[in-house]
Amino acid sequence: MSRRSGILEFAVLGLLRESPMHGYELRKRLNTSLGVFRAFSYGTLYPCLKTLVANGWLIEETGSTTEDALAAPLAGRRAKIVYRLTAEGKEHFEQLLAQTGPDAYEDETFAARFAFFGQTSRDVRMRVLEGRRSRLEERLEKMSASLARTRERLDDYTLELQRHGMESVEREVRWLNELIESERAGRDLKGPAAGEPASRDTTSGASGALPRPGDTPRPDAPDDTAT
């Protein structure tokens, strides 16, 4: 499984933990709430849903209500398929939510993980935030070293681009420092106590937009500066 496929499966399970949804509703939520999925299509989503059903983590139901199921045949249309999380799917999602390995610190993975921080225990949030900060600090060191080596060979525009990339990473590090300080002080951004499911209006949860210090920026430096 590719990393992007794994992130998509994680996000789908997390959204369906809130409530069952049609495929269209899922795609809309992925596009609007999780910016990392803005450029994907039904051709990506539905194979993912089929895989999750085959694994026993989702079930397919016809229509969300009795009226839906009756109205479709009368209108000459197929009833909508609703996807619902199973008990096994919920358990699997909670296992994924508890993971704090290096993959959780990468750009796209971190954005998806952060979107579900409202459903994540405080100790896991801390490990992910601190891991992300360490990853970016390492990136800054490499970018700074690369800039020092190549400064004399760069034109003004390329030099400015590298500086912009470094500033973006520095901005995210400052944001992470603020989040880590809040977590250590026992303050949630806006949500339930640690370990409890997030409500649908949780600011840092999947239902709302991610708090953005520049939209979890990526450095715009050339490839040889990245980790």
CSV table of C-alpha atoms in Angstrom, one decimal:
chain,number,residue,atom,x,y,z
A,1,MET,CA,0.0,0.0,0.0
A,2,SER,CA,1.3,3.5,-0.9
A,3,ARG,CA,1.6,6.1,1.8
A,4,ARG,CA,-1.1,8.2,0.2
A,5,SER,CA,-3.5,5.2,0.1
A,6,GLY,CA,-2.8,4.6,3.7
A,7,ILE,CA,-3.5,8.2,4.6
A,8,LEU,CA,-6.8,8.1,2.6
A,9,GLU,CA,-7.9,4.9,4.4
A,10,PHE,CA,-7.1,6.5,7.8
A,11,ALA,CA,-9.1,9.7,6.9
A,12,VAL,CA,-12.1,7.7,5.6
A,13,LEU,CA,-12.2,5.6,8.8
A,14,GLY,CA,-11.9,8.7,10.9
A,15,LEU,CA,-14.8,10.5,9.1
A,16,LEU,CA,-17.0,7.5,9.2
A,17,ARG,CA,-16.4,7.2,13.0
A,18,GLU,CA,-18.4,10.4,13.3
A,19,SER,CA,-21.3,9.2,11.3
A,20,PRO,CA,-22.2,7.0,8.3
A,21,MET,CA,-22.0,8.8,4.9
A,22,HIS,CA,-22.6,8.4,1.2
A,23,GLY,CA,-19.6,8.3,-1.1
A,24,TYR,CA,-20.4,11.9,-2.3
A,25,GLU,CA,-20.6,13.2,1.3
A,26,LEU,CA,-17.3,11.5,2.1
A,27,ARG,CA,-15.6,13.1,-0.9
A,28,LYS,CA,-16.9,16.5,0.0
A,29,ARG,CA,-15.7,16.2,3.6
A,30,LEU,CA,-12.3,15.0,2.4
A,31,ASN,CA,-12.0,17.9,0.0
A,32,THR,CA,-13.2,20.7,2.3
A,33,SER,CA,-12.0,19.6,5.7
A,34,LEU,CA,-8.7,17.8,4.9
A,35,GLY,CA,-6.8,20.0,2.5
A,36,VAL,CA,-4.4,17.1,1.7
A,37,PHE,CA,-7.1,15.4,-0.3
A,38,ARG,CA,-8.2,18.4,-2.4
A,39,ALA,CA,-6.9,16.9,-5.7
A,40,PHE,CA,-8.3,13.4,-5.6
A,41,SER,CA,-11.3,11.9,-7.4
A,42,TYR,CA,-14.0,9.3,-7.1
A,43,GLY,CA,-11.7,7.0,-9.0
A,44,THR,CA,-9.4,7.1,-5.9
A,45,LEU,CA,-12.1,7.0,-3.2
A,46,TYR,CA,-14.2,4.1,-4.3
A,47,PRO,CA,-11.4,1.5,-4.6
A,48,CYS,CA,-10.4,2.6,-1.1
A,49,LEU,CA,-14.0,2.1,0.1
A,50,LYS,CA,-14.2,-1.4,-1.5
A,51,THR,CA,-10.9,-2.4,0.2
A,52,LEU,CA,-12.1,-1.3,3.6
A,53,VAL,CA,-15.4,-3.2,3.0
A,54,ALA,CA,-13.4,-6.3,2.0
A,55,ASN,CA,-11.3,-6.0,5.2
A,56,GLY,CA,-14.4,-5.9,7.3
A,57,TRP,CA,-13.9,-2.4,8.5
A,58,LEU,CA,-16.9,-0.9,6.7
A,59,ILE,CA,-20.3,-2.2,5.6
A,60,GLU,CA,-22.4,-1.0,2.8
A,61,GLU,CA,-26.1,-0.1,3.4
A,62,THR,CA,-28.8,0.9,1.0
A,63,GLY,CA,-30.0,4.4,1.8
A,64,SER,CA,-29.7,6.2,5.1
A,65,THR,CA,-33.5,6.1,5.8
A,66,THR,CA,-36.5,4.0,4.8
A,67,GLU,CA,-37.7,6.9,2.7
A,68,ASP,CA,-34.4,6.9,0.8
A,69,ALA,CA,-34.7,3.2,0.1
A,70,LEU,CA,-38.3,3.5,-1.2
A,71,ALA,CA,-37.8,6.7,-3.1
A,72,ALA,CA,-35.0,5.5,-5.4
A,73,PRO,CA,-37.0,2.7,-7.2
A,74,LEU,CA,-40.0,5.1,-7.6
A,75,ALA,CA,-37.7,7.7,-9.2
A,76,GLY,CA,-36.0,5.1,-11.4
A,77,ARG,CA,-32.7,5.6,-9.6
A,78,ARG,CA,-30.5,3.2,-7.6
A,79,ALA,CA,-30.6,3.8,-3.9
A,80,LYS,CA,-27.5,5.5,-2.5
A,81,ILE,CA,-25.0,3.3,-0.8
A,82,VAL,CA,-24.2,4.4,2.7
A,83,TYR,CA,-20.9,3.4,4.3
A,84,ARG,CA,-20.9,2.6,8.0
A,85,LEU,CA,-17.9,1.8,10.3
A,86,THR,CA,-18.0,-1.7,11.9
A,87,ALA,CA,-16.7,-2.5,15.4
A,88,GLU,CA,-13.6,-4.0,13.8
A,89,GLY,CA,-13.2,-0.8,11.7
A,90,LYS,CA,-13.4,1.4,14.8
A,91,GLU,CA,-10.8,-0.8,16.6
A,92,HIS,CA,-8.5,-0.6,13.6
A,93,PHE,CA,-8.8,3.2,13.4
A,94,GLU,CA,-8.0,3.5,17.1
A,95,GLN,CA,-4.9,1.4,16.5
A,96,LEU,CA,-3.9,3.7,13.7
A,97,LEU,CA,-4.7,6.8,15.8
A,98,ALA,CA,-2.3,5.5,18.5
A,99,GLN,CA,0.7,5.2,16.2
A,100,THR,CA,3.5,7.7,16.7
A,101,GLY,CA,6.2,6.4,14.4
A,102,PRO,CA,8.2,8.5,11.9
A,103,ASP,CA,5.5,8.3,9.2
A,104,ALA,CA,3.3,10.5,11.4
A,105,TYR,CA,5.8,13.4,11.1
A,106,GLU,CA,5.7,13.6,7.3
A,107,ASP,CA,4.0,16.5,5.6
A,108,GLU,CA,0.8,14.8,4.3
A,109,THR,CA,0.5,12.3,7.1
A,110,PHE,CA,0.9,14.9,9.8
A,111,ALA,CA,-1.9,17.0,8.2
A,112,ALA,CA,-4.3,14.1,8.3
A,113,ARG,CA,-3.3,13.1,11.8
A,114,PHE,CA,-3.7,16.6,13.1
A,115,ALA,CA,-7.2,16.8,11.6
A,116,PHE,CA,-8.2,14.0,14.0
A,117,PHE,CA,-6.4,15.3,17.1
A,118,GLY,CA,-9.8,15.8,18.7
A,119,GLN,CA,-10.1,12.0,18.8
A,120,THR,CA,-6.5,11.4,19.9
A,121,SER,CA,-5.3,11.0,23.5
A,122,ARG,CA,-3.1,13.8,24.8
A,123,ASP,CA,0.1,11.7,25.2
A,124,VAL,CA,-0.2,10.6,21.5
A,125,ARG,CA,-0.7,14.2,20.4
A,126,MET,CA,2.4,15.2,22.3
A,127,ARG,CA,4.5,12.5,20.7
A,128,VAL,CA,3.3,13.4,17.2
A,129,LEU,CA,3.8,17.1,17.7
A,130,GLU,CA,7.3,16.7,19.2
A,131,GLY,CA,8.2,14.3,16.4
A,132,ARG,CA,7.0,16.7,13.8
A,133,ARG,CA,9.0,19.5,15.4
A,134,SER,CA,12.2,17.5,15.5
A,135,ARG,CA,11.7,16.5,11.8
A,136,LEU,CA,11.3,20.2,10.8
A,137,GLU,CA,14.3,21.3,12.9
A,138,GLU,CA,16.4,18.7,11.1
A,139,ARG,CA,15.0,20.0,7.8
A,140,LEU,CA,16.0,23.5,8.8
A,141,GLU,CA,19.6,22.5,9.6
A,142,LYS,CA,19.9,20.8,6.2
A,143,MET,CA,18.4,23.8,4.4
A,144,SER,CA,20.7,26.2,6.2
A,145,ALA,CA,23.8,24.1,5.4
A,146,SER,CA,22.8,23.8,1.8
A,147,LEU,CA,22.2,27.5,1.5
A,148,ALA,CA,25.6,28.2,3.1
A,149,ARG,CA,27.3,26.0,0.5
A,150,THR,CA,25.5,27.3,-2.5
A,151,ARG,CA,24.8,30.9,-1.7
A,152,GLU,CA,27.5,32.3,-3.9
A,153,ARG,CA,26.3,30.3,-6.9
A,154,LEU,CA,22.6,31.3,-6.6
A,155,ASP,CA,21.0,34.2,-8.4
A,156,ASP,CA,18.8,36.6,-6.3
A,157,TYR,CA,15.5,34.9,-7.1
A,158,THR,CA,16.7,31.4,-6.3
A,159,LEU,CA,18.2,32.7,-3.1
A,160,GLU,CA,14.9,34.4,-2.2
A,161,LEU,CA,13.0,31.2,-2.9
A,162,GLN,CA,15.3,29.3,-0.5
A,163,ARG,CA,14.8,31.9,2.2
A,164,HIS,CA,11.1,31.8,1.7
A,165,GLY,CA,11.2,28.0,2.2
A,166,MET,CA,13.2,28.4,5.4
A,167,GLU,CA,10.8,31.0,6.7
A,168,SER,CA,7.9,28.7,6.1
A,169,VAL,CA,9.4,25.9,8.1
A,170,GLU,CA,10.5,28.3,10.9
A,171,ARG,CA,6.9,29.5,11.1
A,172,GLU,CA,5.6,26.0,11.5
A,173,VAL,CA,8.1,25.3,14.2
A,174,ARG,CA,6.9,28.3,16.1
A,175,TRP,CA,3.3,27.1,15.7
A,176,LEU,CA,4.3,23.6,16.9
A,177,ASN,CA,6.0,25.2,19.9
A,178,GLU,CA,2.8,27.0,20.9
A,179,LEU,CA,0.8,23.8,20.5
A,180,ILE,CA,3.2,21.7,22.6
A,181,GLU,CA,3.2,24.4,25.3
A,182,SER,CA,-0.6,24.2,25.4
A,183,GLU,CA,-0.6,20.5,25.6
A,184,ARG,CA,1.9,20.5,28.4
A,185,ALA,CA,-0.3,23.0,30.2
A,186,GLY,CA,-3.3,20.7,29.8
A,187,ARG,CA,-5.1,23.0,27.5
A,188,ASP,CA,-7.1,21.7,24.5
A,189,LEU,CA,-7.6,24.0,21.5
A,190,LYS,CA,-11.3,23.5,21.7
A,191,GLY,CA,-12.4,20.0,22.4
A,192,PRO,CA,-13.2,17.2,24.9
A,193,ALA,CA,-10.9,15.8,27.5
A,194,ALA,CA,-8.1,13.6,26.4
A,195,GLY,CA,-9.2,10.2,25.1
A,196,GLU,CA,-12.8,11.2,24.5
A,197,PRO,CA,-14.3,11.4,21.0
A,198,ALA,CA,-14.4,14.8,19.4
A,199,SER,CA,-17.7,16.5,18.8
A,200,ARG,CA,-18.5,17.6,15.2
A,201,ASP,CA,-17.6,21.3,16.0
A,202,THR,CA,-14.2,20.6,17.4
A,203,THR,CA,-11.9,23.2,16.0
A,204,SER,CA,-8.9,20.8,15.7
A,205,GLY,CA,-11.0,17.8,14.6
A,206,ALA,CA,-11.9,16.5,11.2
A,207,SER,CA,-15.1,18.5,11.1
A,208,GLY,CA,-13.4,21.8,10.8
A,209,ALA,CA,-10.5,23.3,8.9
A,210,LEU,CA,-7.1,22.8,10.2
A,211,PRO,CA,-5.5,25.6,12.2
A,212,ARG,CA,-3.0,26.9,9.7
A,213,PRO,CA,0.3,28.6,10.4
A,214,GLY,CA,0.7,28.9,6.7
A,215,ASP,CA,-1.4,25.7,6.0
A,216,THR,CA,1.2,23.3,7.4
A,217,PRO,CA,3.7,24.6,4.9
A,218,ARG,CA,6.3,22.7,3.1
A,219,PRO,CA,9.6,24.3,2.3
A,220,ASP,CA,9.8,25.5,-1.2
A,221,ALA,CA,13.5,24.8,-1.5
A,222,PRO,CA,15.1,22.6,-4.1
A,223,ASP,CA,15.0,18.8,-3.6
A,224,ASP,CA,18.5,18.6,-2.3
A,225,THR,CA,17.5,20.5,0.8
A,226,ALA,CA,14.6,18.2,1.8
A,227,THR,CA,14.8,15.3,4.2
